């Protein structure tokens, strides 16, 4: 029997002879404490020595990898207009060259005479002498017994590759064999190495192909563990026998039917399909647990209201939770008129019926109103409660919560979802989460893998495409403000989004106030400007939004509080200042505020360039360029993933033992899908498949947090 990961995690790294107290301290700095941590400190990459070049043979302009020894290193202070730099002389036995680092002053201390290093970069001639500027450099420590392929470990401070190599080699030797948790059929299907070989080869490959095969197995393990947790969570929800079989009937039910017939427009085909799908979930005795993904403006609200009404028509209550007050208020404002005239049975009423009662609850709801609202909610007299996090507080109790909708899911965590669901008491309300943030498919499988997914991939008809301009020269900026004035002259309205101020709502508000004043005095003098930011009292916010909605204001100067939910079809121009400071997802959300009516809409992105109109960086050019090129949210999401990596998508959700160290949602798309497929097949329809694979079950049980373990594994 080989060793399990759990067993390795119980052995301290200091038990290894190669780990002296000094090395142990260095390892602790990179979070390596036990033997498993050490074995999972994977090489950052491998150097293929069969492709090693010699300094003397490299021609100017040619790229190459050389192994050399440091002769000298010195810091050259800035002189005149020059920048400070570190110059390192290295020699490989054939010739020497100067390696120059800009903006890395610490290199002068790090690289000492006599150290073996590998250097990868492009050779130049500088005043006739060989040099490489800012190459990739790795410390090898002592270079004895280097094989053909040299693993390079993440380096930090004094921790060298050779210290890690020695410790890892000893750990592997002592571990001998690893326990193999996967059945051989799975190894075959996915075409991966067994775990023992994978761990040995990732740290000491005999060819690049072997290194990649080892990586594939260990990356697959990471993805599979995550998917197993998600699939187990999904099956655990489904096992709950406390769901509510809502009544739907052949026609969707009385309220839903009346509601849909009263809409001033035809539903799109995808909306109709989504509602049918939701009603199928709602009528089942298993609690619904579904994600509705739809780009801004795709009409998710109607679908959500149909779900809520499905519960209400059977005498249950519904809740709609939004991440901000502005959005909650906006939801209330858009939902109320849609429900006008719809009635529910009420024995206490003279006519045996009353209008569907929709109420708002946020942390700003006055105490007096709250004192009246909460008892009414507990008596079942409120049919739909719209609100923010305030819905989660203890005092909020429903009489019979039947359906919960959570908007902009990415702003809420799994725990908050669960807290709202728990408001159901004896029964588990059906849950619909919505997001307008498009996520690439494989990423969605990982972030929302415990939910069923429905996508609204069609916009309602009559939308006009948005033309986007990156206004990077002063002339372009003039044109942008001109476009605002023209639109207003033609009876349209506009948004100006103020520069993003990091980390402080207060500063953000101050900057919005200043920008509002500046625009009123300059570029937009004479127009009716309104101001909206997060620090305003909610009554003021509401008043401004109402005036803008009624066309009493021409331009709304706002912070990102308008990012989600604001819906004014007459607004056709958006100017985003310092657009380079915003992420792609946020720019896309902001832009979605225009293009909602029949008039042609335009979006101007300001900033991201220097005085001469040159992009500030490649990354900025790619980000803003993507905005100009497409309005397709999924395409932008792919670009975002390329540019920023997955950290931003996974956020804090995948911290800890189930971290992705090797796997990448970007590069390993096929492997993600494969891991998901395998997870479903191993867990099985009944959720108990892992009982037949005790080693795997124990590993996953050890990974999830103990509070969740009970819930996932006992039923
Ligand atoms: P989002 O998905 O961004 O939440 P909304 O639900 O706010 O989108 O819908 C955006 C706008 O489109 C609203 O004004 C809504 O009334 C309108 N709308 C929704 N469905 C349709 C449809 N099928 N035809 C025309 N307009 C629609
Ligand atoms: Mg919406």
GROMACS .gro file of C-alpha atoms in nm, residues 199-647:
model
  449
  199UNK     CA    1   0.521   1.277  -0.840
  200UNK     CA    2   0.859   1.130  -0.931
  201UNK     CA    3   0.857   1.263  -1.285
  202UNK     CA    4   0.737   1.611  -1.208
  203UNK     CA    5   1.039   1.662  -0.983
  204UNK     CA    6   1.286   1.461  -1.188
  205UNK     CA    7   1.174   1.412  -1.545
  206UNK     CA    8   1.398   1.231  -1.794
  207UNK     CA    9   1.244   1.415  -2.088
  208UNK     CA   10   1.020   1.715  -2.143
  209UNK     CA   11   0.743   1.478  -2.251
  210UNK     CA   12   0.766   1.301  -1.915
  211UNK     CA   13   0.752   1.634  -1.731
  212UNK     CA   14   0.436   1.729  -1.917
  213UNK     CA   15   0.274   1.391  -1.859
  214UNK     CA   16   0.345   1.423  -1.486
  215UNK     CA   17   0.198   1.770  -1.482
  216UNK     CA   18  -0.113   1.647  -1.659
  217UNK     CA   19  -0.181   1.383  -1.393
  218UNK     CA   20  -0.127   1.617  -1.100
  219UNK     CA   21  -0.328   1.898  -1.260
  220UNK     CA   22  -0.605   1.649  -1.327
  221UNK     CA   23  -0.602   1.554  -0.958
  222UNK     CA   24  -0.650   1.917  -0.859
  223UNK     CA   25  -0.937   1.966  -1.098
  224UNK     CA   26  -1.099   1.636  -1.010
  225UNK     CA   27  -1.089   1.709  -0.636
  226UNK     CA   28  -1.262   2.041  -0.697
  227UNK     CA   29  -1.523   1.888  -0.923
  228UNK     CA   30  -1.588   1.607  -0.678
  229UNK     CA   31  -1.663   1.861  -0.406
  230UNK     CA   32  -1.895   2.054  -0.637
  231UNK     CA   33  -2.074   1.746  -0.765
  232UNK     CA   34  -2.113   1.608  -0.412
  233UNK     CA   35  -2.258   1.940  -0.301
  234UNK     CA   36  -2.501   1.930  -0.592
  235UNK     CA   37  -2.609   1.574  -0.513
  236UNK     CA   38  -2.647   1.663  -0.145
  237UNK     CA   39  -2.893   1.942  -0.228
  238UNK     CA   40  -3.083   1.705  -0.448
  239UNK     CA   41  -3.103   1.441  -0.175
  240UNK     CA   42  -3.278   1.686   0.053
  241UNK     CA   43  -3.634   1.564   0.082
  242UNK     CA   44  -3.751   1.904   0.198
  243UNK     CA   45  -3.814   2.065  -0.140
  244UNK     CA   46  -4.147   2.216  -0.238
  245UNK     CA   47  -4.342   2.081  -0.536
  246UNK     CA   48  -4.486   2.410  -0.659
  247UNK     CA   49  -4.806   2.399  -0.863
  248UNK     CA   50  -4.758   2.494  -1.223
  249UNK     CA   51  -5.032   2.331  -1.428
  250UNK     CA   52  -5.027   2.305  -1.804
  251UNK     CA   53  -5.038   2.680  -1.863
  252UNK     CA   54  -4.780   2.793  -1.607
  253UNK     CA   55  -5.041   2.871  -1.343
  254UNK     CA   56  -5.290   3.152  -1.303
  255UNK     CA   57  -5.058   3.429  -1.186
  256UNK     CA   58  -4.771   3.349  -1.418
  257UNK     CA   59  -5.000   3.323  -1.718
  258UNK     CA   60  -5.168   3.656  -1.644
  259UNK     CA   61  -4.832   3.818  -1.580
  260UNK     CA   62  -4.678   3.701  -1.905
  261UNK     CA   63  -4.986   3.797  -2.105
  262UNK     CA   64  -4.983   4.146  -1.959
  263UNK     CA   65  -4.627   4.223  -2.074
  264UNK     CA   66  -4.606   4.491  -2.342
  265UNK     CA   67  -4.366   4.274  -2.547
  266UNK     CA   68  -4.326   3.919  -2.669
  267UNK     CA   69  -4.091   3.698  -2.475
  268UNK     CA   70  -3.785   3.589  -2.666
  269UNK     CA   71  -3.758   3.219  -2.742
  270UNK     CA   72  -3.478   3.178  -2.487
  271UNK     CA   73  -3.681   3.354  -2.219
  272UNK     CA   74  -3.972   3.119  -2.286
  273UNK     CA   75  -3.744   2.817  -2.271
  274UNK     CA   76  -3.582   2.940  -1.951
  275UNK     CA   77  -3.919   2.992  -1.779
  276UNK     CA   78  -4.037   2.646  -1.882
  277UNK     CA   79  -3.712   2.497  -1.752
  278UNK     CA   80  -3.745   2.681  -1.419
  279UNK     CA   81  -4.106   2.579  -1.377
  280UNK     CA   82  -4.006   2.219  -1.431
  281UNK     CA   83  -3.754   2.253  -1.147
  282UNK     CA   84  -4.005   2.440  -0.932
  283UNK     CA   85  -4.275   2.177  -0.969
  284UNK     CA   86  -4.038   1.897  -0.875
  285UNK     CA   87  -4.011   1.791  -0.511
  286UNK     CA   88  -3.634   1.842  -0.532
  287UNK     CA   89  -3.530   2.197  -0.449
  288UNK     CA   90  -3.426   2.395  -0.754
  289UNK     CA   91  -3.067   2.506  -0.756
  290UNK     CA   92  -3.006   2.684  -1.080
  291UNK     CA   93  -2.791   2.958  -1.225
  292UNK     CA   94  -2.938   3.190  -1.485
  293UNK     CA   95  -2.661   3.343  -1.687
  294UNK     CA   96  -2.750   3.621  -1.924
  295UNK     CA   97  -2.569   3.921  -2.056
  296UNK     CA   98  -2.675   4.268  -1.951
  297UNK     CA   99  -3.010   4.352  -2.103
  298UNK     CA  100  -3.098   3.994  -2.191
  299UNK     CA  101  -3.414   4.021  -1.981
  300UNK     CA  102  -3.340   3.812  -1.674
  301UNK     CA  103  -3.580   4.009  -1.455
  302UNK     CA  104  -3.889   3.878  -1.632
  303UNK     CA  105  -3.766   3.523  -1.592
  304UNK     CA  106  -3.695   3.579  -1.223
  305UNK     CA  107  -4.037   3.731  -1.163
  306UNK     CA  108  -4.203   3.434  -1.335
  307UNK     CA  109  -4.018   3.205  -1.094
  308UNK     CA  110  -4.121   3.411  -0.790
  309UNK     CA  111  -4.484   3.420  -0.905
  310UNK     CA  112  -4.483   3.044  -0.952
  311UNK     CA  113  -4.425   3.022  -0.577
  312UNK     CA  114  -4.667   3.304  -0.493
  313UNK     CA  115  -4.957   3.154  -0.687
  314UNK     CA  116  -4.945   2.850  -0.458
  315UNK     CA  117  -4.950   3.062  -0.144
  316UNK     CA  118  -4.573   3.076  -0.089
  317UNK     CA  119  -4.353   3.382  -0.052
  318UNK     CA  120  -4.063   3.489  -0.269
  319UNK     CA  121  -3.743   3.679  -0.196
  320UNK     CA  122  -3.513   3.867  -0.432
  321UNK     CA  123  -3.170   3.963  -0.302
  322UNK     CA  124  -2.949   4.217  -0.479
  323UNK     CA  125  -2.594   4.323  -0.393
  324UNK     CA  126  -2.654   4.698  -0.362
  325UNK     CA  127  -2.929   4.928  -0.246
  326UNK     CA  128  -2.948   5.102  -0.581
  327UNK     CA  129  -3.002   4.769  -0.751
  328UNK     CA  130  -3.257   4.652  -0.495
  329UNK     CA  131  -3.450   4.976  -0.536
  330UNK     CA  132  -3.427   4.946  -0.911
  331UNK     CA  133  -3.565   4.592  -0.894
  332UNK     CA  134  -3.855   4.708  -0.681
  333UNK     CA  135  -3.927   4.989  -0.923
  334UNK     CA  136  -3.922   4.766  -1.227
  335UNK     CA  137  -4.115   4.480  -1.068
  336UNK     CA  138  -4.399   4.673  -0.907
  337UNK     CA  139  -4.558   4.803  -1.226
  338UNK     CA  140  -4.523   4.461  -1.388
  339UNK     CA  141  -4.734   4.313  -1.111
  340UNK     CA  142  -5.003   4.582  -1.104
  341UNK     CA  143  -5.347   4.426  -1.106
  342UNK     CA  144  -5.230   4.075  -1.015
  343UNK     CA  145  -5.411   3.932  -0.715
  344UNK     CA  146  -5.370   3.652  -0.465
  345UNK     CA  147  -5.634   3.485  -0.247
  346UNK     CA  148  -5.678   3.639   0.094
  347UNK     CA  149  -5.949   3.520   0.327
  348UNK     CA  150  -5.905   3.819   0.553
  349UNK     CA  151  -5.994   4.055   0.273
  350UNK     CA  152  -6.349   4.165   0.202
  351UNK     CA  153  -6.324   4.044  -0.157
  352UNK     CA  154  -6.135   3.722  -0.075
  353UNK     CA  155  -5.837   3.853  -0.268
  354UNK     CA  156  -5.576   4.130  -0.257
  355UNK     CA  157  -5.305   4.266  -0.484
  356UNK     CA  158  -4.970   4.091  -0.488
  357UNK     CA  159  -4.770   4.268  -0.219
  358UNK     CA  160  -4.408   4.353  -0.305
  359UNK     CA  161  -4.194   4.524  -0.042
  360UNK     CA  162  -3.838   4.651  -0.006
  361UNK     CA  163  -3.601   4.586   0.285
  362UNK     CA  164  -3.249   4.725   0.307
  363UNK     CA  165  -3.031   4.836   0.596
  364UNK     CA  166  -3.159   5.187   0.528
  365UNK     CA  167  -3.525   5.097   0.577
  366UNK     CA  168  -3.646   5.327   0.859
  367UNK     CA  169  -3.711   5.156   1.194
  368UNK     CA  170  -4.077   5.250   1.187
  369UNK     CA  171  -4.136   5.095   0.849
  370UNK     CA  172  -3.938   4.790   0.952
  371UNK     CA  173  -4.153   4.749   1.264
  372UNK     CA  174  -4.457   4.723   1.043
  373UNK     CA  175  -4.297   4.524   0.760
  374UNK     CA  176  -4.140   4.237   0.955
  375UNK     CA  177  -4.457   4.121   1.134
  376UNK     CA  178  -4.648   4.144   0.805
  377UNK     CA  179  -4.381   3.927   0.644
  378UNK     CA  180  -4.404   3.674   0.928
  379UNK     CA  181  -4.783   3.663   0.885
  380UNK     CA  182  -4.747   3.594   0.515
  381UNK     CA  183  -4.897   3.924   0.402
  382UNK     CA  184  -4.590   4.017   0.201
  383UNK     CA  185  -4.568   3.804  -0.112
  384UNK     CA  186  -4.234   3.917  -0.252
  385UNK     CA  187  -3.959   4.077  -0.048
  386UNK     CA  188  -3.689   4.259  -0.241
  387UNK     CA  189  -3.373   4.366  -0.063
  388UNK     CA  190  -3.003   4.355   0.008
  389UNK     CA  191  -2.800   4.157   0.263
  390UNK     CA  192  -3.049   4.294   0.512
  391UNK     CA  193  -3.270   3.998   0.416
  392UNK     CA  194  -3.021   3.767   0.582
  393UNK     CA  195  -3.042   3.922   0.927
  394UNK     CA  196  -3.192   3.719   1.204
  395UNK     CA  197  -3.499   3.935   1.262
  396UNK     CA  198  -3.622   3.865   0.912
  397UNK     CA  199  -3.860   3.570   0.924
  398UNK     CA  200  -4.091   3.451   0.649
  399UNK     CA  201  -4.422   3.268   0.697
  400UNK     CA  202  -4.355   3.036   0.405
  401UNK     CA  203  -4.056   3.113   0.187
  402UNK     CA  204  -4.093   2.916  -0.136
  403UNK     CA  205  -3.851   3.069  -0.385
  404UNK     CA  206  -3.534   3.272  -0.355
  405UNK     CA  207  -3.368   3.468  -0.633
  406UNK     CA  208  -3.015   3.597  -0.580
  407UNK     CA  209  -2.907   3.859  -0.832
  408UNK     CA  210  -2.545   3.915  -0.933
  409UNK     CA  211  -2.433   3.596  -0.769
  410UNK     CA  212  -2.064   3.679  -0.805
  411UNK     CA  213  -2.103   3.939  -0.533
  412UNK     CA  214  -2.234   3.686  -0.284
  413UNK     CA  215  -2.064   3.380  -0.141
  414UNK     CA  216  -2.186   3.024  -0.104
  415UNK     CA  217  -2.255   3.092   0.265
  416UNK     CA  218  -2.489   3.381   0.192
  417UNK     CA  219  -2.680   3.170  -0.056
  418UNK     CA  220  -2.714   2.903   0.211
  419UNK     CA  221  -2.821   3.157   0.475
  420UNK     CA  222  -3.105   3.282   0.259
  421UNK     CA  223  -3.212   2.930   0.176
  422UNK     CA  224  -3.224   2.852   0.548
  423UNK     CA  225  -3.491   3.119   0.590
  424UNK     CA  226  -3.729   2.854   0.458
  425UNK     CA  227  -3.743   2.680   0.796
  426UNK     CA  228  -3.899   2.333   0.762
  427UNK     CA  229  -3.870   2.331   0.385
  428UNK     CA  230  -3.594   2.422   0.138
  429UNK     CA  231  -3.705   2.702  -0.090
  430UNK     CA  232  -3.615   2.678  -0.457
  431UNK     CA  233  -3.311   2.881  -0.544
  432UNK     CA  234  -3.233   3.075  -0.860
  433UNK     CA  235  -2.911   3.270  -0.883
  434UNK     CA  236  -2.859   3.516  -1.164
  435UNK     CA  237  -2.549   3.671  -1.306
  436UNK     CA  238  -2.485   3.913  -1.587
  437UNK     CA  239  -2.115   3.845  -1.569
  438UNK     CA  240  -2.042   3.609  -1.852
  439UNK     CA  241  -1.791   3.344  -1.754
  440UNK     CA  242  -1.617   3.114  -1.997
  441UNK     CA  243  -1.770   2.770  -1.993
  442UNK     CA  244  -1.492   2.582  -1.821
  443UNK     CA  245  -1.457   2.852  -1.559
  444UNK     CA  246  -1.833   2.840  -1.494
  445UNK     CA  247  -1.802   2.464  -1.443
  446UNK     CA  248  -1.556   2.533  -1.168
  447UNK     CA  249  -1.710   2.835  -1.002
  448UNK     CA  250  -2.074   2.736  -1.036
  449UNK     CA  251  -2.023   2.361  -1.060
  450UNK     CA  252  -2.279   2.287  -0.789
  451UNK     CA  253  -2.557   2.459  -0.985
  452UNK     CA  254  -2.754   2.368  -1.295
  453UNK     CA  255  -2.702   2.632  -1.558
  454UNK     CA  256  -2.943   2.805  -1.794
  455UNK     CA  257  -2.808   3.063  -2.036
  456UNK     CA  258  -3.010   3.347  -2.190
  457UNK     CA  259  -2.808   3.388  -2.506
  458UNK     CA  260  -3.041   3.605  -2.710
  459UNK     CA  261  -3.110   3.974  -2.664
  460UNK     CA  262  -3.466   4.105  -2.693
  461UNK     CA  263  -3.532   4.241  -3.043
  462UNK     CA  264  -3.503   4.609  -3.121
  463UNK     CA  265  -3.172   4.660  -2.944
  464UNK     CA  266  -2.926   4.869  -3.134
  465UNK     CA  267  -2.562   4.773  -3.133
  466UNK     CA  268  -2.338   4.999  -2.927
  467UNK     CA  269  -2.055   5.170  -3.106
  468UNK     CA  270  -1.751   5.191  -2.881
  469UNK     CA  271  -1.467   5.437  -2.925
  470UNK     CA  272  -1.140   5.443  -2.736
  471UNK     CA  273  -1.084   5.816  -2.708
  472UNK     CA  274  -0.708   5.818  -2.663
  473UNK     CA  275  -0.610   6.156  -2.801
  474UNK     CA  276  -0.718   6.499  -2.673
  475UNK     CA  277  -0.908   6.540  -3.000
  476UNK     CA  278  -1.101   6.216  -2.939
  477UNK     CA  279  -1.191   6.341  -2.593
  478UNK     CA  280  -1.333   6.661  -2.745
  479UNK     CA  281  -1.539   6.446  -2.979
  480UNK     CA  282  -1.671   6.242  -2.684
  481UNK     CA  283  -1.798   6.547  -2.495
  482UNK     CA  284  -1.938   6.680  -2.822
  483UNK     CA  285  -2.130   6.357  -2.866
  484UNK     CA  286  -2.282   6.399  -2.521
  485UNK     CA  287  -2.396   6.753  -2.604
  486UNK     CA  288  -2.538   6.639  -2.939
  487UNK     CA  289  -2.727   6.349  -2.786
  488UNK     CA  290  -2.881   6.581  -2.526
  489UNK     CA  291  -2.975   6.830  -2.798
  490UNK     CA  292  -3.154   6.545  -2.974
  491UNK     CA  293  -3.352   6.466  -2.658
  492UNK     CA  294  -3.141   6.173  -2.541
  493UNK     CA  295  -2.953   6.130  -2.213
  494UNK     CA  296  -2.603   6.029  -2.111
  495UNK     CA  297  -2.392   5.877  -1.833
  496UNK     CA  298  -2.047   5.986  -1.726
  497UNK     CA  299  -1.864   5.732  -1.515
  498UNK     CA  300  -1.602   5.888  -1.289
  499UNK     CA  301  -1.249   5.760  -1.243
  500UNK     CA  302  -1.218   5.464  -1.013
  501UNK     CA  303  -1.057   5.549  -0.682
  502UNK     CA  304  -0.909   5.240  -0.525
  503UNK     CA  305  -1.019   5.118  -0.184
  504UNK     CA  306  -1.217   5.408  -0.057
  505UNK     CA  307  -1.581   5.486  -0.113
  506UNK     CA  308  -1.527   5.824   0.047
  507UNK     CA  309  -1.250   5.927  -0.192
  508UNK     CA  310  -1.454   5.787  -0.475
  509UNK     CA  311  -1.743   6.009  -0.377
  510UNK     CA  312  -1.517   6.313  -0.343
  511UNK     CA  313  -1.379   6.255  -0.689
  512UNK     CA  314  -1.729   6.222  -0.833
  513UNK     CA  315  -1.835   6.548  -0.668
  514UNK     CA  316  -1.529   6.726  -0.814
  515UNK     CA  317  -1.583   6.582  -1.160
  516UNK     CA  318  -1.949   6.680  -1.153
  517UNK     CA  319  -1.846   7.036  -1.073
  518UNK     CA  320  -1.573   7.041  -1.337
  519UNK     CA  321  -1.805   6.916  -1.611
  520UNK     CA  322  -2.075   7.166  -1.515
  521UNK     CA  323  -1.820   7.445  -1.555
  522UNK     CA  324  -1.652   7.318  -1.870
  523UNK     CA  325  -1.726   7.036  -2.110
  524UNK     CA  326  -2.093   7.002  -2.025
  525UNK     CA  327  -2.177   7.358  -1.921
  526UNK     CA  328  -2.543   7.442  -1.962
  527UNK     CA  329  -2.669   7.083  -1.943
  528UNK     CA  330  -2.876   6.953  -1.654
  529UNK     CA  331  -2.631   6.735  -1.463
  530UNK     CA  332  -2.714   6.495  -1.181
  531UNK     CA  333  -2.474   6.330  -0.939
  532UNK     CA  334  -2.490   5.977  -0.803
  533UNK     CA  335  -2.243   5.808  -0.569
  534UNK     CA  336  -2.247   5.548  -0.295
  535UNK     CA  337  -2.208   5.788  -0.005
  536UNK     CA  338  -2.533   5.975  -0.072
  537UNK     CA  339  -2.832   5.905   0.155
  538UNK     CA  340  -3.062   5.662  -0.019
  539UNK     CA  341  -3.346   5.913  -0.044
  540UNK     CA  342  -3.115   6.144  -0.240
  541UNK     CA  343  -3.002   5.859  -0.461
  542UNK     CA  344  -3.358   5.765  -0.527
  543UNK     CA  345  -3.453   6.125  -0.606
  544UNK     CA  346  -3.170   6.160  -0.858
  545UNK     CA  347  -3.253   5.829  -1.026
  546UNK     CA  348  -3.619   5.926  -1.050
  547UNK     CA  349  -3.537   6.262  -1.207
  548UNK     CA  350  -3.301   6.097  -1.454
  549UNK     CA  351  -3.559   5.834  -1.539
  550UNK     CA  352  -3.819   6.105  -1.599
  551UNK     CA  353  -3.585   6.297  -1.826
  552UNK     CA  354  -3.549   6.590  -1.586
  553UNK     CA  355  -3.172   6.543  -1.593
  554UNK     CA  356  -2.967   6.521  -1.912
  555UNK     CA  357  -2.652   6.365  -1.779
  556UNK     CA  358  -2.589   6.143  -1.481
  557UNK     CA  359  -2.237   6.180  -1.344
  558UNK     CA  360  -2.185   5.867  -1.139
  559UNK     CA  361  -1.949   5.625  -0.977
  560UNK     CA  362  -1.976   5.253  -1.043
  561UNK     CA  363  -2.296   5.242  -0.837
  562UNK     CA  364  -2.463   5.243  -1.176
  563UNK     CA  365  -2.277   4.929  -1.276
  564UNK     CA  366  -2.573   4.697  -1.244
  565UNK     CA  367  -2.945   4.716  -1.289
  566UNK     CA  368  -2.992   5.077  -1.394
  567UNK     CA  369  -3.230   5.076  -1.689
  568UNK     CA  370  -3.310   5.399  -1.875
  569UNK     CA  371  -3.367   5.326  -2.246
  570UNK     CA  372  -3.346   5.694  -2.341
  571UNK     CA  373  -2.980   5.710  -2.233
  572UNK     CA  374  -2.766   5.659  -2.542
  573UNK     CA  375  -2.419   5.787  -2.462
  574UNK     CA  376  -2.178   5.670  -2.199
  575UNK     CA  377  -1.843   5.827  -2.124
  576UNK     CA  378  -1.614   5.624  -1.900
  577UNK     CA  379  -1.325   5.827  -1.763
  578UNK     CA  380  -0.991   5.661  -1.693
  579UNK     CA  381  -1.135   5.349  -1.850
  580UNK     CA  382  -0.798   5.172  -1.820
  581UNK     CA  383  -0.850   5.152  -1.445
  582UNK     CA  384  -1.153   4.928  -1.481
  583UNK     CA  385  -1.148   4.556  -1.545
  584UNK     CA  386  -1.309   4.417  -1.859
  585UNK     CA  387  -1.605   4.267  -1.677
  586UNK     CA  388  -1.679   4.600  -1.514
  587UNK     CA  389  -1.644   4.797  -1.838
  588UNK     CA  390  -1.882   4.556  -2.003
  589UNK     CA  391  -2.136   4.595  -1.723
  590UNK     CA  392  -2.109   4.972  -1.735
  591UNK     CA  393  -2.149   4.983  -2.111
  592UNK     CA  394  -2.461   4.770  -2.076
  593UNK     CA  395  -2.641   5.074  -1.932
  594UNK     CA  396  -2.675   5.212  -2.286
  595UNK     CA  397  -2.803   5.042  -2.601
  596UNK     CA  398  -3.130   4.964  -2.425
  597UNK     CA  399  -3.363   5.156  -2.651
  598UNK     CA  400  -3.434   5.209  -3.018
  599UNK     CA  401  -3.175   5.485  -3.066
  600UNK     CA  402  -2.817   5.429  -3.171
  601UNK     CA  403  -2.590   5.423  -2.869
  602UNK     CA  404  -2.225   5.507  -2.824
  603UNK     CA  405  -1.969   5.444  -2.555
  604UNK     CA  406  -1.648   5.645  -2.516
  605UNK     CA  407  -1.356   5.506  -2.324
  606UNK     CA  408  -1.128   5.783  -2.200
  607UNK     CA  409  -0.773   5.734  -2.077
  608UNK     CA  410  -0.528   5.449  -2.112
  609UNK     CA  411  -0.286   5.655  -2.321
  610UNK     CA  412  -0.008   5.907  -2.269
  611UNK     CA  413  -0.010   6.267  -2.399
  612UNK     CA  414   0.086   6.151  -2.746
  613UNK     CA  415  -0.201   5.903  -2.758
  614UNK     CA  416   0.025   5.600  -2.711
  615UNK     CA  417  -0.127   5.313  -2.507
  616UNK     CA  418   0.004   5.301  -2.150
  617UNK     CA  419   0.078   4.931  -2.188
  618UNK     CA  420   0.014   4.633  -2.406
  619UNK     CA  421  -0.233   4.498  -2.159
  620UNK     CA  422  -0.433   4.822  -2.158
  621UNK     CA  423  -0.433   4.827  -2.538
  622UNK     CA  424  -0.563   4.471  -2.550
  623UNK     CA  425  -0.829   4.531  -2.286
  624UNK     CA  426  -0.969   4.852  -2.434
  625UNK     CA  427  -0.919   4.716  -2.786
  626UNK     CA  428  -1.139   4.419  -2.699
  627UNK     CA  429  -1.411   4.657  -2.577
  628UNK     CA  430  -1.402   4.840  -2.908
  629UNK     CA  431  -1.403   4.519  -3.110
  630UNK     CA  432  -1.695   4.336  -2.951
  631UNK     CA  433  -2.002   4.369  -2.730
  632UNK     CA  434  -2.024   3.993  -2.679
  633UNK     CA  435  -1.984   3.932  -2.308
  634UNK     CA  436  -1.859   3.578  -2.346
  635UNK     CA  437  -1.589   3.681  -2.588
  636UNK     CA  438  -1.481   3.955  -2.346
  637UNK     CA  439  -1.478   3.704  -2.063
  638UNK     CA  440  -1.239   3.484  -2.260
  639UNK     CA  441  -1.011   3.781  -2.324
  640UNK     CA  442  -1.026   3.871  -1.955
  641UNK     CA  443  -0.926   3.521  -1.855
  642UNK     CA  444  -0.634   3.536  -2.099
  643UNK     CA  445  -0.516   3.869  -1.968
  644UNK     CA  446  -0.567   3.830  -1.597
  645UNK     CA  447  -0.556   3.461  -1.522
  646UNK     CA  448  -0.798   3.263  -1.315
  647UNK     CA  449  -0.727   3.412  -0.976
   0.00000   0.00000   0.00000
